[in-house]
Coordinates of C-alpha atoms in Angstrom, one line a residue:
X1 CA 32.9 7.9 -10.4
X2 CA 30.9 6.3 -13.5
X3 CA 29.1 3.8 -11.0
X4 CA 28.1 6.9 -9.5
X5 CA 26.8 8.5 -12.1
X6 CA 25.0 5.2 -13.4
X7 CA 23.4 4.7 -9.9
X8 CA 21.7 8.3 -10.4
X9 CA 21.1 7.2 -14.0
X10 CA 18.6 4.6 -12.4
X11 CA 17.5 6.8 -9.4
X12 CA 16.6 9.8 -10.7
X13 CA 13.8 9.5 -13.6
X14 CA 12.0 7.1 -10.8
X15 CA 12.1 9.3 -7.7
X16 CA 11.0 12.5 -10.1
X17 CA 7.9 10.6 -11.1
X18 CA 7.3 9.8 -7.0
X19 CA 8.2 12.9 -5.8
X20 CA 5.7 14.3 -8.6
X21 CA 2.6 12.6 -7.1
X22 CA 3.3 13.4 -2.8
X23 CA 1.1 14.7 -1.1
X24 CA 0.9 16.6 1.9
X25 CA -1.3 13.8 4.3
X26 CA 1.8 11.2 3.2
X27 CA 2.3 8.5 6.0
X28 CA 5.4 7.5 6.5
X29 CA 6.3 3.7 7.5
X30 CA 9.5 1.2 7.7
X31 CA 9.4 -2.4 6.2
X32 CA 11.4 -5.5 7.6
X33 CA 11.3 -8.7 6.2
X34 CA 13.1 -12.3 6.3
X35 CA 13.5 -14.6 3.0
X36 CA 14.7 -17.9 3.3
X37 CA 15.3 -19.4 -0.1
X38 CA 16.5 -23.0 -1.6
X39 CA 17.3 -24.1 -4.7
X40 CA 16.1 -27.5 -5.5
X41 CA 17.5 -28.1 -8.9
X42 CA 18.7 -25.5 -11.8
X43 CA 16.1 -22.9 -12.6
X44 CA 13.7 -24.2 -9.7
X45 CA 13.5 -22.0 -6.3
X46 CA 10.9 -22.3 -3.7
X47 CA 11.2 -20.0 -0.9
X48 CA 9.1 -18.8 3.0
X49 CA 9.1 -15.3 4.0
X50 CA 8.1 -13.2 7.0
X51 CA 7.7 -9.4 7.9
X52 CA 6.3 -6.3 9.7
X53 CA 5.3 -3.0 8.4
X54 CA 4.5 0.2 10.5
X55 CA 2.3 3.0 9.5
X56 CA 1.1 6.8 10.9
X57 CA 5.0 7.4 11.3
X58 CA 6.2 4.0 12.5
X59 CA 3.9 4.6 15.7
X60 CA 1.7 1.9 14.4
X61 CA 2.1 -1.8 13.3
X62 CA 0.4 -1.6 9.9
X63 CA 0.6 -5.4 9.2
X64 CA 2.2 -9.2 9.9
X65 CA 3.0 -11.0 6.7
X66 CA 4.1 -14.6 6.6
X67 CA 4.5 -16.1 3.0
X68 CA 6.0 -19.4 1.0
X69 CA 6.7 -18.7 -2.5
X70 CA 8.0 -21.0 -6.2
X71 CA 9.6 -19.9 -9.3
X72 CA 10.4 -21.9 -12.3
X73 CA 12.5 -21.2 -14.8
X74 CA 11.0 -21.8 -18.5
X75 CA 13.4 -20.2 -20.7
X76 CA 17.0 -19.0 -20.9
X77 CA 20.0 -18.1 -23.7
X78 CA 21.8 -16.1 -21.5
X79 CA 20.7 -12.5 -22.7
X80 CA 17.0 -13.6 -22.3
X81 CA 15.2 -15.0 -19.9
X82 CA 11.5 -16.1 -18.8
X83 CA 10.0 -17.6 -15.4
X84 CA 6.8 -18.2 -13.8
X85 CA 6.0 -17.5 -9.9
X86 CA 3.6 -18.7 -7.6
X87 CA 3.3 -17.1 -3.9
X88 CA 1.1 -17.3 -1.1
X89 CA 0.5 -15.0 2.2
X90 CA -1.2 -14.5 4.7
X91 CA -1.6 -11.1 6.1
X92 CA -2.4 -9.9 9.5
X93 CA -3.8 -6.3 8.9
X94 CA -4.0 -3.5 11.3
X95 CA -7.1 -0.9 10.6
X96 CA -6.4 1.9 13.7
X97 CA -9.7 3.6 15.1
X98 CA -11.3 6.3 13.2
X99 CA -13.3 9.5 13.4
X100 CA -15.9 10.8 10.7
X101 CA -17.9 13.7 11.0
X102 CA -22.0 13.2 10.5
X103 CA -23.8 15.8 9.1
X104 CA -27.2 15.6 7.3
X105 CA -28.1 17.9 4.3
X106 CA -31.6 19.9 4.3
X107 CA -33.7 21.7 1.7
X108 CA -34.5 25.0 2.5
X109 CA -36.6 26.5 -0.4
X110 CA -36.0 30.6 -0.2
X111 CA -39.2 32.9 -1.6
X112 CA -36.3 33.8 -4.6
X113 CA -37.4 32.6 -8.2
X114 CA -35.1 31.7 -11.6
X115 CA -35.4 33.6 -14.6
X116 CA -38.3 30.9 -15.3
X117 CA -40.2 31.9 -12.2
X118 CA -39.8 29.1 -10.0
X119 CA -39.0 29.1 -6.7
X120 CA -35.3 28.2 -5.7
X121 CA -33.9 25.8 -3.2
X122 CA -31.2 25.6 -1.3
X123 CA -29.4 22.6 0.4
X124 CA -27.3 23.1 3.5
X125 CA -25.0 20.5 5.8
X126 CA -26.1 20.0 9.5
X127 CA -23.2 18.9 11.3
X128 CA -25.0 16.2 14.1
X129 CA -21.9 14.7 15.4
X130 CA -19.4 12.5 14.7
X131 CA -19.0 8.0 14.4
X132 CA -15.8 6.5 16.2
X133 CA -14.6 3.1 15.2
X134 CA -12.7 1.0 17.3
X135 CA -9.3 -0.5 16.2
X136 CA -9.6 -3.8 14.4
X137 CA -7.4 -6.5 12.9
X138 CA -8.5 -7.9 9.8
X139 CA -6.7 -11.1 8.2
X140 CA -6.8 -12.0 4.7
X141 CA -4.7 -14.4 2.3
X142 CA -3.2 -13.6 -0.9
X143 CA -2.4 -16.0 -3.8
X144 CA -0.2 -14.6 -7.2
X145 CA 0.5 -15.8 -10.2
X146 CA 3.3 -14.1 -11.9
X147 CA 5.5 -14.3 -15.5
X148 CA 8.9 -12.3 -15.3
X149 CA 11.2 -11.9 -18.9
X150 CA 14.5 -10.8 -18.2
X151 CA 17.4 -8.9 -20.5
X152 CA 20.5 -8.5 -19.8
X153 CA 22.2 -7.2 -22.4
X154 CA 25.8 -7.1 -20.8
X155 CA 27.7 -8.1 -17.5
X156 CA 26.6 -4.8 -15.3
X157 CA 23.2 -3.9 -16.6
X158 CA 19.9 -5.8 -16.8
X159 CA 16.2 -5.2 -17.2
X160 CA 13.0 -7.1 -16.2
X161 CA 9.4 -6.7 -16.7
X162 CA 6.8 -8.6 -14.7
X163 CA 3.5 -9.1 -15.3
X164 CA 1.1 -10.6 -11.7
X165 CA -2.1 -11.6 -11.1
X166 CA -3.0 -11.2 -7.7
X167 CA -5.8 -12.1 -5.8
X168 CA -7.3 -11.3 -2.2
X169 CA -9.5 -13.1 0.2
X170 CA -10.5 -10.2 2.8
X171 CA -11.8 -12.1 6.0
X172 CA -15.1 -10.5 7.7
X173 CA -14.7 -9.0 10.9
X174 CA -16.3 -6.9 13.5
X175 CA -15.6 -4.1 15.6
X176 CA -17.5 -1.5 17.7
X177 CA -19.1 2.0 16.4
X178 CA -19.6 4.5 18.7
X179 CA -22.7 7.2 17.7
X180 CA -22.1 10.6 19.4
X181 CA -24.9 13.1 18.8
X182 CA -25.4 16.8 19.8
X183 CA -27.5 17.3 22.7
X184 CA -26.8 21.3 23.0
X185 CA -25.7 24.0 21.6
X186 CA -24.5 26.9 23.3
X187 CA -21.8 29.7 23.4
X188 CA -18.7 30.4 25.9
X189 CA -17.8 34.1 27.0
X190 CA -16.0 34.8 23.8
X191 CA -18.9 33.8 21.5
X192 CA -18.0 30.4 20.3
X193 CA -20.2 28.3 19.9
X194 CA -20.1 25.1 22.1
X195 CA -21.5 21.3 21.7
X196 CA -22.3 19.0 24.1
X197 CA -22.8 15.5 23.1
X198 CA -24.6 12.8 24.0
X199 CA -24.0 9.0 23.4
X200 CA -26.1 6.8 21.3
X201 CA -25.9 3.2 22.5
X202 CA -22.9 0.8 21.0
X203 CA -23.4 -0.3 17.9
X204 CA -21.5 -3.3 15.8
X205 CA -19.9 -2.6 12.5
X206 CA -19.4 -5.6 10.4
X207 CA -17.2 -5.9 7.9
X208 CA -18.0 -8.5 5.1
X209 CA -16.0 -10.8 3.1
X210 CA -14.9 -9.9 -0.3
X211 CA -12.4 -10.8 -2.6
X212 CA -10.3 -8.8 -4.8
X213 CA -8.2 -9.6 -8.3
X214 CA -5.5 -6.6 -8.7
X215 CA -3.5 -7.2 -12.4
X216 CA 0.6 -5.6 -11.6
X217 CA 2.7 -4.8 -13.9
X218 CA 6.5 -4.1 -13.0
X219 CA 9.6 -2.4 -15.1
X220 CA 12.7 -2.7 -13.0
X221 CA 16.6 -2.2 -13.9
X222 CA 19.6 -2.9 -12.1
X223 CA 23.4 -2.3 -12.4
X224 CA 25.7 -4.7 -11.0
X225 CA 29.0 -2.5 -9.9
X226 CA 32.4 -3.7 -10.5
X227 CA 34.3 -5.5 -7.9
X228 CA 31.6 -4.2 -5.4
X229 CA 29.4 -6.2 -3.0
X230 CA 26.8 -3.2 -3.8
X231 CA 23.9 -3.5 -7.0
X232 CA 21.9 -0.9 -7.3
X233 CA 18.4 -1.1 -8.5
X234 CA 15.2 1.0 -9.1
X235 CA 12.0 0.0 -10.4
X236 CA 8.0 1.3 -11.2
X237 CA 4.9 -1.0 -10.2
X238 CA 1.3 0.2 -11.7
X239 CA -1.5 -2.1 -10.2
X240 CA -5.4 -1.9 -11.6
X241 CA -8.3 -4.0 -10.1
X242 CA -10.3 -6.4 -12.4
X243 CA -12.8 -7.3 -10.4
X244 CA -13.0 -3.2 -8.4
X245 CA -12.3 -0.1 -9.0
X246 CA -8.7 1.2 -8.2
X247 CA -5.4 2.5 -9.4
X248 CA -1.6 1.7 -7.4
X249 CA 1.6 2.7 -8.0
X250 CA 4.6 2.0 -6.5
X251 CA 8.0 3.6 -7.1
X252 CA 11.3 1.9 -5.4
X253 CA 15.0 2.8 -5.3
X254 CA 17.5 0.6 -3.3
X255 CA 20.4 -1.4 -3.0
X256 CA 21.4 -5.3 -2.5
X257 CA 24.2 -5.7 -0.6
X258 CA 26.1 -9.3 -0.7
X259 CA 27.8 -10.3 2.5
X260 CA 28.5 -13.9 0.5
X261 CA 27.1 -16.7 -1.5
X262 CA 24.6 -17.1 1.0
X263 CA 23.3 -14.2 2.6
X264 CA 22.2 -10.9 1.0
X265 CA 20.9 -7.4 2.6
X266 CA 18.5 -5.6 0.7
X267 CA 17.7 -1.8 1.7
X268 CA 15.2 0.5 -0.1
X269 CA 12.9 3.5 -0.5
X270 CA 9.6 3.4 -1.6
X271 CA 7.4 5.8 -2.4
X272 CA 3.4 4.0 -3.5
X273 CA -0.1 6.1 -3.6
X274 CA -3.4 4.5 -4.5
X275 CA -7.3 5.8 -4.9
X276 CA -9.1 4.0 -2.2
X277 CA -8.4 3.2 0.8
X278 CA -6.7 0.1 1.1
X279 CA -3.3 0.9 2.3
X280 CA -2.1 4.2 3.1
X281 CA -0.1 6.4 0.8
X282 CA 3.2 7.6 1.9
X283 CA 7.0 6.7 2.2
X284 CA 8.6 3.7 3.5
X285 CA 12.1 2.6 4.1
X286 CA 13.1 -1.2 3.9
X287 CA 15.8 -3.6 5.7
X288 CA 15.1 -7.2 4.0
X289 CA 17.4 -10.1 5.0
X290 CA 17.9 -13.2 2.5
X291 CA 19.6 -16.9 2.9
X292 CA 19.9 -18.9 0.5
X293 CA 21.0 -22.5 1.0

């Protein structure tokens, strides 16, 4: 019963400060990954990784990640420890197709003055149609740098804080825009009002390459049960750019579950939002499978 109480200890604060931030447009996705990991001498790891995320409520393939990662250990006492990562991937990623509303705005000056006697304009939004983009798959790689200290100050809790420099290589790519203007306006037998469109010939959008540097910082706890194959762990992620404009957070609650020595299950919620449109806010669920060898 106190593992229970300390696994909501850890859950709680974490999924408050998620739940605080949902929205109503919230996608919802699922996450799978492999991790194949070997030790090469004490403190030294290198690892390769591979997975799928969905998106728009798991009808959509969101992205392919494949990945090889190394840590080093540079210090430990037992209660305190520091190490360095280094990871690269390679990302397949999935941008669906897409409708936007065009409108223009107008100046309409009305024969109405201020207090000043000058005349005073209006603006007003002409809706003239709507642009539909095609689906596209963009690729881009990914290389981090990371520093991780550790604390654990007894047998069945410990704490970490990491601290990641990220940065993104978006590829350029291409993909189709389709113009649809109005060509009539008129009004059914009920007094709606009814458009007919007409279509402006294909045009390409192009997509440029760009790169991106996103600084991550990471406070993350876990509590290692008693005589049970089940650790619970919870953590918060904050991500800024450096080099653009945006703000990430990430909030994640989950389990590790150890079959043996060798092989680990690692399932989680996740709750992350961000200001631009990058990924997509929401809710995923994760299944991650590890080997070690």
């Amino acid at each position: 019963m106190r593992s229970f109480f300390h696994i909501i200890a850890i859950a709680l604060p974490l999924w408050g400060a998620g739940n605080s931030l949902f929205a109503q447009n919230d996608d919802f996705g699922m996450d799978f990954s492999v991790d194949v990991e070997k030790k090469l001498r004490p403190g030294t790891h290198v690892s390769v990784e591979g997975g799928v995320r969905t998106m728009d409520h798991t009808k959509k393939v969101d992205r392919w990640t494949v990945g090889v990662g190394a840590d080093q250990r540079l210090y430990s006492n037992g209660t305190f420890d520091l190490k360095a990562g280094l990871k690269w991937e390679y990302m397949w990623m999935n941008y669906p197709e897409q409708t936007k509303d065009k409108t223009e705005n107008y100046e309409i000056e009305h024969m109405t003055f201020d207090e000043n006697g000058d005349p005073i304009t209006y603006y007003t939004n002409d809706y003239l149609g709507y642009n539909h983009r095609h689906q596209l798959w963009r690729g881009r790689h990914r290389t981090s740098l990371s520093l991780t200290a550790g604390y654990q100050p007894n047998k069945r809790w410990s704490f970490s804080w990491k601290e990641m420099v990220q940065y993104s290589h978006l590829n350029k790519a291409t993909t189709t825009m389709d113009r649809w203007r109005i060509s009539d306006v008129d009004e059914d037998e009920n007094g709606n009002l009814v458009y007919s469109y007409e279509e402006d010939e294909d045009h390409v959008k192009e997509y440029k390459a760009k790169d991106r540097v996103l600084l991550r910082s990471k406070l993350g706890v876990d509590y290692n049960i008693r005589k049970c194959p089940v650790d619970p762990y919870a953590s918060a992620e904050y991500g800024c750019g450096l080099n653009y404009t945006t703000n990430k957070w990430k909030f994640t609650v989950g389990a590790d579950i150890k079959i043996n020595k060798q092989n680990k299950i690692n399932l989680f919620y996740r709750y992350q939002t961000e200001d631009d449109d990058d990924e997509p806010n929401g809710h995923f669920l994760g299944l991650a499978y590890n080997f070690k060898f």
